[in-house]
CSV table of C-alpha atoms in Angstrom, one decimal:
chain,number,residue,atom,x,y,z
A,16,UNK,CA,147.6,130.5,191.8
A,17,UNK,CA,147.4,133.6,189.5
A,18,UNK,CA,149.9,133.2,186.3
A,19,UNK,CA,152.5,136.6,187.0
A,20,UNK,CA,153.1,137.0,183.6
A,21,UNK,CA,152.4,140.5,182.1
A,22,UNK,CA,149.1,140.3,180.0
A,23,UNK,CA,149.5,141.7,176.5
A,24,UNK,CA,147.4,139.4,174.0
A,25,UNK,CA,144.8,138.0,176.7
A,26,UNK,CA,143.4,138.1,179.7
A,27,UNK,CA,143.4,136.0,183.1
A,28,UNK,CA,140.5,134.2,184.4
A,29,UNK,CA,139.6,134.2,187.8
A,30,UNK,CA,136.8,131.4,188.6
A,31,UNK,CA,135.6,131.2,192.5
A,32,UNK,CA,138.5,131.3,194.2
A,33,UNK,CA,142.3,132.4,194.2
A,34,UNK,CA,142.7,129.9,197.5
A,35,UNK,CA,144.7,127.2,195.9
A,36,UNK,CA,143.5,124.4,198.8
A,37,UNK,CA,140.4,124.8,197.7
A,38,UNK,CA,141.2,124.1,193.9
A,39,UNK,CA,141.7,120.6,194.2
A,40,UNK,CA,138.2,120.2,195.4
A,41,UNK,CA,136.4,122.4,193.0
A,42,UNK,CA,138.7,120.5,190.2
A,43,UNK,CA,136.9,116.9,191.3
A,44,UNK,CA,133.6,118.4,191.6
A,45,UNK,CA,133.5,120.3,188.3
A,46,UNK,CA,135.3,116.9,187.2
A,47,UNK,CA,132.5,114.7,188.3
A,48,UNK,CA,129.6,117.4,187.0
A,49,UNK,CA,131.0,117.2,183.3
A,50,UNK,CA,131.8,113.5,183.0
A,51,UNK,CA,128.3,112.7,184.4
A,52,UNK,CA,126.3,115.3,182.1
A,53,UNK,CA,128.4,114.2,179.0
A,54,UNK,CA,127.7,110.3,179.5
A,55,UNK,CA,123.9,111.4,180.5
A,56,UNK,CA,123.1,113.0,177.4
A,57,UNK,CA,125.3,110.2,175.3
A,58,UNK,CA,123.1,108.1,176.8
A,59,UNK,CA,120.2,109.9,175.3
A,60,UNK,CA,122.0,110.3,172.0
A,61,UNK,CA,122.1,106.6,172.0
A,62,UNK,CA,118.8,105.8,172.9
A,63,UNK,CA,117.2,107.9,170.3
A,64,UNK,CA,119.6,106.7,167.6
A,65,UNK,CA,118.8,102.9,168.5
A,66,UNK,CA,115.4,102.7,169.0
A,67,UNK,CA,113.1,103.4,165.8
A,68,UNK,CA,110.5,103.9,168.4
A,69,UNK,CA,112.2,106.9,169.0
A,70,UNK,CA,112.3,108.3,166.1
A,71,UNK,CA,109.3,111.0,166.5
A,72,UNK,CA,109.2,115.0,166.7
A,73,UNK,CA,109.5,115.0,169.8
A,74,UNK,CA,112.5,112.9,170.0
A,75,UNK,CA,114.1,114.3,167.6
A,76,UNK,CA,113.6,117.9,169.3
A,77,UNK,CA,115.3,116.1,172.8
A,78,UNK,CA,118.1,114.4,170.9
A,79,UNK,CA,118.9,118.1,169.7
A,80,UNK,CA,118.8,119.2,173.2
A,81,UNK,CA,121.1,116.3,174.7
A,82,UNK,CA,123.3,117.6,171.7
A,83,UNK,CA,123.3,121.3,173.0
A,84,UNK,CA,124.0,120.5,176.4
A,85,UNK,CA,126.9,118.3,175.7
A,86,UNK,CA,127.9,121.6,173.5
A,87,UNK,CA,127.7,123.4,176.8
A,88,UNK,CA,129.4,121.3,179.1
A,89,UNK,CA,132.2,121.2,176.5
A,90,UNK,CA,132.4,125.0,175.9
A,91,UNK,CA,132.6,125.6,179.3
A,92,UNK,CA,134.5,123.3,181.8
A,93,UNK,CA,137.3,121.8,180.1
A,94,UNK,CA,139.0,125.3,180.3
A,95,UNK,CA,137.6,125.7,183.9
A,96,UNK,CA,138.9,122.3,185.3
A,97,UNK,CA,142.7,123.2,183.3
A,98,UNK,CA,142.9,126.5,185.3
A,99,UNK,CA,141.6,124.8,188.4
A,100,UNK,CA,144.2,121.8,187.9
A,101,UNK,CA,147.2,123.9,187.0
A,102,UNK,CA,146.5,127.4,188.3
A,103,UNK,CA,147.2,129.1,184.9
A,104,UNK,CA,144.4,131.2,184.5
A,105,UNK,CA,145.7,132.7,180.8
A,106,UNK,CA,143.8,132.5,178.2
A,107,UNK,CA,144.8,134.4,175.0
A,108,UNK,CA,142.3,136.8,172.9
A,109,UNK,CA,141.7,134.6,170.2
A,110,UNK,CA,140.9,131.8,172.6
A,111,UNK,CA,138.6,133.9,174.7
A,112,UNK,CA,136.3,135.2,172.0
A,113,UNK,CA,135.9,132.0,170.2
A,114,UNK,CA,134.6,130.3,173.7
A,115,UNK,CA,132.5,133.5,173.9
A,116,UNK,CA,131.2,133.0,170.2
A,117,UNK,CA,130.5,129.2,170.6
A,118,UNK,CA,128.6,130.0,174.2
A,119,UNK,CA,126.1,132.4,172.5
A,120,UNK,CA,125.7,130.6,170.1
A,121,UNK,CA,124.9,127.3,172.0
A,122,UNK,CA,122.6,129.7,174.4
A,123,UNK,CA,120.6,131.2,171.4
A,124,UNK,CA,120.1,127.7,170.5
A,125,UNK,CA,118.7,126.1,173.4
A,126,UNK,CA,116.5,129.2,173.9
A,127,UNK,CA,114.8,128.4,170.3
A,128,UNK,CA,114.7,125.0,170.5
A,129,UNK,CA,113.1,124.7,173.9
A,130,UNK,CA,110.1,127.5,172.3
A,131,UNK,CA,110.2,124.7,169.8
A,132,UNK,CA,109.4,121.6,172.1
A,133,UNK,CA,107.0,123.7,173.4
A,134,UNK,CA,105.4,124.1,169.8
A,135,UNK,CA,105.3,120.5,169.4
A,136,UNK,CA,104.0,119.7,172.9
A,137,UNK,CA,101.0,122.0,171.5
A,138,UNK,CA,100.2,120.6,168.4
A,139,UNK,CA,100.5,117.0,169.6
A,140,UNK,CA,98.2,118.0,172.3
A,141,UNK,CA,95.5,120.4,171.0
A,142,UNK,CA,95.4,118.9,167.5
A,143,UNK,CA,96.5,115.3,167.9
A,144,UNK,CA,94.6,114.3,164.6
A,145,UNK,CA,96.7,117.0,162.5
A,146,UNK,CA,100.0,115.8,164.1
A,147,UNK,CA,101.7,114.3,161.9
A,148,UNK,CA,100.7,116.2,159.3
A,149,UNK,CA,102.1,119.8,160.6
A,150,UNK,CA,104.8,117.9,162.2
A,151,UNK,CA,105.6,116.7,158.9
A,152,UNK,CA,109.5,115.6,158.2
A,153,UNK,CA,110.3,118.7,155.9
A,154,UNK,CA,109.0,121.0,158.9
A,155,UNK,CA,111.2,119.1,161.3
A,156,UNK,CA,114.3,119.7,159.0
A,157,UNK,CA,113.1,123.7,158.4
A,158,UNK,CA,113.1,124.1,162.5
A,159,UNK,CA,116.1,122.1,163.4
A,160,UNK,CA,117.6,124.6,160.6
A,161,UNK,CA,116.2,127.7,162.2
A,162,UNK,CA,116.9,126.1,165.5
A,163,UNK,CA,120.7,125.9,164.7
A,164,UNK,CA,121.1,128.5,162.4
A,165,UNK,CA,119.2,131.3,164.5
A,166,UNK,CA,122.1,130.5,167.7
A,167,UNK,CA,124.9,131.2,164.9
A,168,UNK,CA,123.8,134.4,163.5
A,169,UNK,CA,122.6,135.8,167.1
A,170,UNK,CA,126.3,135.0,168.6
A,171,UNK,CA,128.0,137.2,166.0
A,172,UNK,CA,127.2,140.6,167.0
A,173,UNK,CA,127.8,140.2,170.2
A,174,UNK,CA,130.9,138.7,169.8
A,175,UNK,CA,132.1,140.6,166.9
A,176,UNK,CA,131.5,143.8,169.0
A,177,UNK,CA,133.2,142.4,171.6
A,178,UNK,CA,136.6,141.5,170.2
A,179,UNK,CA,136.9,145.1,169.0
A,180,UNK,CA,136.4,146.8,172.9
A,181,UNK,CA,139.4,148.4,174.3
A,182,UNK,CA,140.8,147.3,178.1
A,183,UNK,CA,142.5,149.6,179.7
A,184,UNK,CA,140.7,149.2,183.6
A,185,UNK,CA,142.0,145.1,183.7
A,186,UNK,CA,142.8,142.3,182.2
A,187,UNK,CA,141.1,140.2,184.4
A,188,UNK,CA,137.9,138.0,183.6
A,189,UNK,CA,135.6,137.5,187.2
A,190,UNK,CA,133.9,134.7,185.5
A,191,UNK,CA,134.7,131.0,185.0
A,192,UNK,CA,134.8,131.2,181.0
A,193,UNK,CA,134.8,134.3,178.8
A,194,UNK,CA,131.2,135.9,179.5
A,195,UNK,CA,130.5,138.8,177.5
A,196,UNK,CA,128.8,140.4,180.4
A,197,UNK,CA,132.0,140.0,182.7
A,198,UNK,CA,134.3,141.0,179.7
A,199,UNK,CA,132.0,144.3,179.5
A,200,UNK,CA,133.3,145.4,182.5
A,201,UNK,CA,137.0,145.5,182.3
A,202,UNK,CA,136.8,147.3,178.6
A,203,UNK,CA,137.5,151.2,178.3
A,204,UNK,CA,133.9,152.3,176.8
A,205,UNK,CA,131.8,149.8,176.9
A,206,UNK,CA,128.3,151.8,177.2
A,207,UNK,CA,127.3,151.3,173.2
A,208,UNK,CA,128.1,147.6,173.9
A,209,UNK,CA,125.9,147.1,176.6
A,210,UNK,CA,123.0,148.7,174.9
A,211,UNK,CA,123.4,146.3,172.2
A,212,UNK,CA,124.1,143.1,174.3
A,213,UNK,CA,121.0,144.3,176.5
A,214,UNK,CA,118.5,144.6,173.4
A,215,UNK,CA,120.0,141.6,172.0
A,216,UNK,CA,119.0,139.8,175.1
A,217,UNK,CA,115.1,141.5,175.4
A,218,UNK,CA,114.9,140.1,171.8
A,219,UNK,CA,116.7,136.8,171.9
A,220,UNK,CA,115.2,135.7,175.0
A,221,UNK,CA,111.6,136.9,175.4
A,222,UNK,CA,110.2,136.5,172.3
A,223,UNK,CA,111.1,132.6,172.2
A,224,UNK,CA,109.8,132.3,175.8
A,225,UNK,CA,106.3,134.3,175.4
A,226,UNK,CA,106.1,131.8,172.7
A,227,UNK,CA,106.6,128.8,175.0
A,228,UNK,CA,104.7,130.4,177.3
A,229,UNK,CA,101.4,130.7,174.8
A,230,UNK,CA,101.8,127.1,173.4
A,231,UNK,CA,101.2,126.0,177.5
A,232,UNK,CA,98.4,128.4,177.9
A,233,UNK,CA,96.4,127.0,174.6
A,234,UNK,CA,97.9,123.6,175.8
A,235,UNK,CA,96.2,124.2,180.0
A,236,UNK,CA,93.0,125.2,178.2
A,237,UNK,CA,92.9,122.2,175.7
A,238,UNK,CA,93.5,119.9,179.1
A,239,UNK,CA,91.1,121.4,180.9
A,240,UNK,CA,88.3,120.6,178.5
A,241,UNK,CA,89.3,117.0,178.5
A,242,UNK,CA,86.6,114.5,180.5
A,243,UNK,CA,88.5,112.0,181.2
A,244,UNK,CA,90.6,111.8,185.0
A,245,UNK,CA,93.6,109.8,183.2
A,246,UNK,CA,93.6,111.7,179.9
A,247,UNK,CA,94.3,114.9,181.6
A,248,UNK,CA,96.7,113.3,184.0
A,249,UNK,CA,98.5,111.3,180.8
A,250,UNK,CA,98.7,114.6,178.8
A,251,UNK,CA,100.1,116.9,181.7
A,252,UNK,CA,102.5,114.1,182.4
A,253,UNK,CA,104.0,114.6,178.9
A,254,UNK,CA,104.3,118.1,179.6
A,255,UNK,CA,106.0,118.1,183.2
A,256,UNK,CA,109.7,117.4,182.0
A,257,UNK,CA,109.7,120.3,179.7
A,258,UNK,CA,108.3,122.8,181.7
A,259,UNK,CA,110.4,121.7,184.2
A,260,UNK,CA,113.7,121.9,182.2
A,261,UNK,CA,111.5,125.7,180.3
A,262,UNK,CA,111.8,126.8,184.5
A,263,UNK,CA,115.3,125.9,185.5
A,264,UNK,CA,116.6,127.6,182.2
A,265,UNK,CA,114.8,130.7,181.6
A,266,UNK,CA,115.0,131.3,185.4
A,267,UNK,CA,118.9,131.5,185.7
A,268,UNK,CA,119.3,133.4,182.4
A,269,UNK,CA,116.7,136.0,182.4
A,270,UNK,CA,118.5,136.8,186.2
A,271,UNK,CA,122.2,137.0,184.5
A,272,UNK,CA,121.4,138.6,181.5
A,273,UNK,CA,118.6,140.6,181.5
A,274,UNK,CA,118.8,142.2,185.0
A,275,UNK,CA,120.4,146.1,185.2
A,276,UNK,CA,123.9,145.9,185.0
A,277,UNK,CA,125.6,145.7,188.6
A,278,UNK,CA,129.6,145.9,189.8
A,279,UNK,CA,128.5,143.6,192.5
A,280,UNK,CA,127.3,140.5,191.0
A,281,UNK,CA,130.0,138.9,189.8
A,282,UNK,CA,129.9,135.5,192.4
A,283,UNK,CA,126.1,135.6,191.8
A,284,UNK,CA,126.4,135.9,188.4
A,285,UNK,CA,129.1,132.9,188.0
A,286,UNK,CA,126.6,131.0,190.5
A,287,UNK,CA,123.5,131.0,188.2
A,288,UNK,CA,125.8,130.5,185.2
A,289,UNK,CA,127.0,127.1,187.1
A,290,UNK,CA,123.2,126.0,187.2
A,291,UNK,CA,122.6,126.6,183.3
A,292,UNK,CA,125.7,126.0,181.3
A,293,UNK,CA,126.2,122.9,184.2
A,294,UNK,CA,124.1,121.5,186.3
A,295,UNK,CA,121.2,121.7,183.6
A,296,UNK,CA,123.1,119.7,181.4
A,297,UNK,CA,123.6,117.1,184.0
A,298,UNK,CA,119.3,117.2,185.2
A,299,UNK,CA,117.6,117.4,182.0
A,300,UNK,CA,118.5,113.4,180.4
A,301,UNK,CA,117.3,112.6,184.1
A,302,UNK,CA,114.5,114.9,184.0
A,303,UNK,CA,113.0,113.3,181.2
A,304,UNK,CA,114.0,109.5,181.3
A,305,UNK,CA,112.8,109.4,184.8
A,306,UNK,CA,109.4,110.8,183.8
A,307,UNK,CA,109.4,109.3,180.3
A,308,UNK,CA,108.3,105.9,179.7
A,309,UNK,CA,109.4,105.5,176.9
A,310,UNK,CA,113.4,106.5,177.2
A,311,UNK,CA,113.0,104.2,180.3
A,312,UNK,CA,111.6,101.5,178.1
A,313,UNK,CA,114.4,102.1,175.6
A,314,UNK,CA,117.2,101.8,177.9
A,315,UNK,CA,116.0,98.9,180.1
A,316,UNK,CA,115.4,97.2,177.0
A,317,UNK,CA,119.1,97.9,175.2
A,318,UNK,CA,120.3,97.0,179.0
A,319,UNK,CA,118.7,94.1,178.4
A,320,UNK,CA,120.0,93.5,174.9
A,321,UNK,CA,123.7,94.0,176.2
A,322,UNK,CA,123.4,91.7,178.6
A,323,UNK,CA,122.4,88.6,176.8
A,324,UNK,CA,124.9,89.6,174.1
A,325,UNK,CA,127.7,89.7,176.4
A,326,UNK,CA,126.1,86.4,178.6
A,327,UNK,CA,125.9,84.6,174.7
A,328,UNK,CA,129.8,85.3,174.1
């Protein structure tokens, strides 16, 4: 149910549906999605932590990306599943544009660091000799810097310029969290805005995924020239996982954010933003432990561990 109060200092949030039977519903499966992303990935976290065998670049590099998409999950639903629980869509300026702050910023982030995985799949593949040298521990710390660092700076324009539109149309959000596309639409004069959030976007986005997108090329061709049946089929295996999580990302956001502006796109919009800030989060620890050995080996064997521990006391 929409909160009547008069909006002054905030805006209301309208996330699916205004049908309160159907609230209850969305609340348990929204519910379900972040409990079961947040204990994959902590899972992950775990693992990684635990297991010195684990404590490679690339490792490393998923650990961080466990990390951003508990970040998501946390940006996102907790104020979904309040409004969908209690029907009090408010949410106060403040509130809004600090969500909208932490969501670039956790976006930029992931976009970097997945260019970044891709890196690494290169070097370990194409110069496998040189490895551990390029992928040396001061380099790890200099791109887990950039990494984080880049998603902070990018977020503040965007939001910055945000929190200083004017709304006189509504003060209604069509989105499920404070989405600086859906917030363009309900300010006065918003067409400097969009420019900005639009070029922000062709820069933030492409040039981290041409990137990814070269590393896989030089990494195809390196394959290719490999002799051996099983080597080629080993060294694509370790590839799979990220170009699989590389596809479900890039696909969803490069259709929210970097197609022409549209009146009519708000359910598709919140649709594709569901895949990427949730259900992304949720795939990508089963993504890669069920296609990596190794987290499978890791967590069978702490499994293990656990067990006897608990069979000893």
């Amino acid at each position: 149910m929409l909160n009547n109060q008069t909006i002054t200092d905030g805006f209301q949030i309208v996330a699916f549906s205004t049908d309160t039977t159907r609230q209850p519903v969305l609340f348990t499966v929204f519910l379900l999605m972040y409990l079961t992303g947040v204990l994959e990935n902590a899972v992950i976290l775990t693992l990684i932590l635990l297991d010195k065998h684990l404590h490679t670049p690339m490792y490393i590099f998923l650990w961080n990306l466990s990390a951003v998409d508990i970040c998501y999950l946390n940006v996102t639903l907790p104020k979904l599943m309040d409004i969908l629980l209690t029907g009090d869509n408010y949410i106060s300026f403040v509130q809004c544009f600090t969500q909208m702050y932490f969501y670039n910023s956790i976006c930029s982030t992931e976009i970097v660091l997945l260019s970044v995985m891709a890196y690494d799949r290169y070097v370990a593949i194409c110069n496998p000799l040189r490895y551990h040298l390029i992928m040396n521990k001061k380099k790890i710390v200099l791109l887990l810097c950039v990494i984080w660092g880049s998603g902070s700076l990018n977020s503040l324009p965007i939001t910055s310029f945000a929190s200083h539109l004017s709304f006189c149309h509504s003060h209604t959000i069509r989105h499920f969290y404070c989405d600086c596309k859906a917030v363009s639409k309900i300010a006065c004069s918003v067409q400097f805005f969009n420019e900005v959030m639009y070029i922000v976007a062709w820069i933030s986005v492409p040039v981290p995924f041409l990137l990814s997108f070269l590393s896989y090329v030089k990494i195809v061709k390196s394959i290719l020239h490999i002799r051996s049946a099983d080597s080629r089929k080993k060294c694509f295996s370790t590839c799979t996982s990220h170009l699989t999580v590389l596809t479900l990302f890039y696909g969803t956001i490069m259709c929210v954010y970097m197609a022409p502006f549209s009146g009519n796109s708000e359910i598709l919009d919140q649709v594709l933003s569901v895949l990427y800030t949730t259900v992304t989060p949720m795939l990508n620890p089963l993504i890669y432990s069920l296609q990596n050995k190794d987290v499978a080996r890791a967590l069978s064997q702490n499994l293990v561990k656990k067990i006897i521990i608990k069979s000893l006391n």
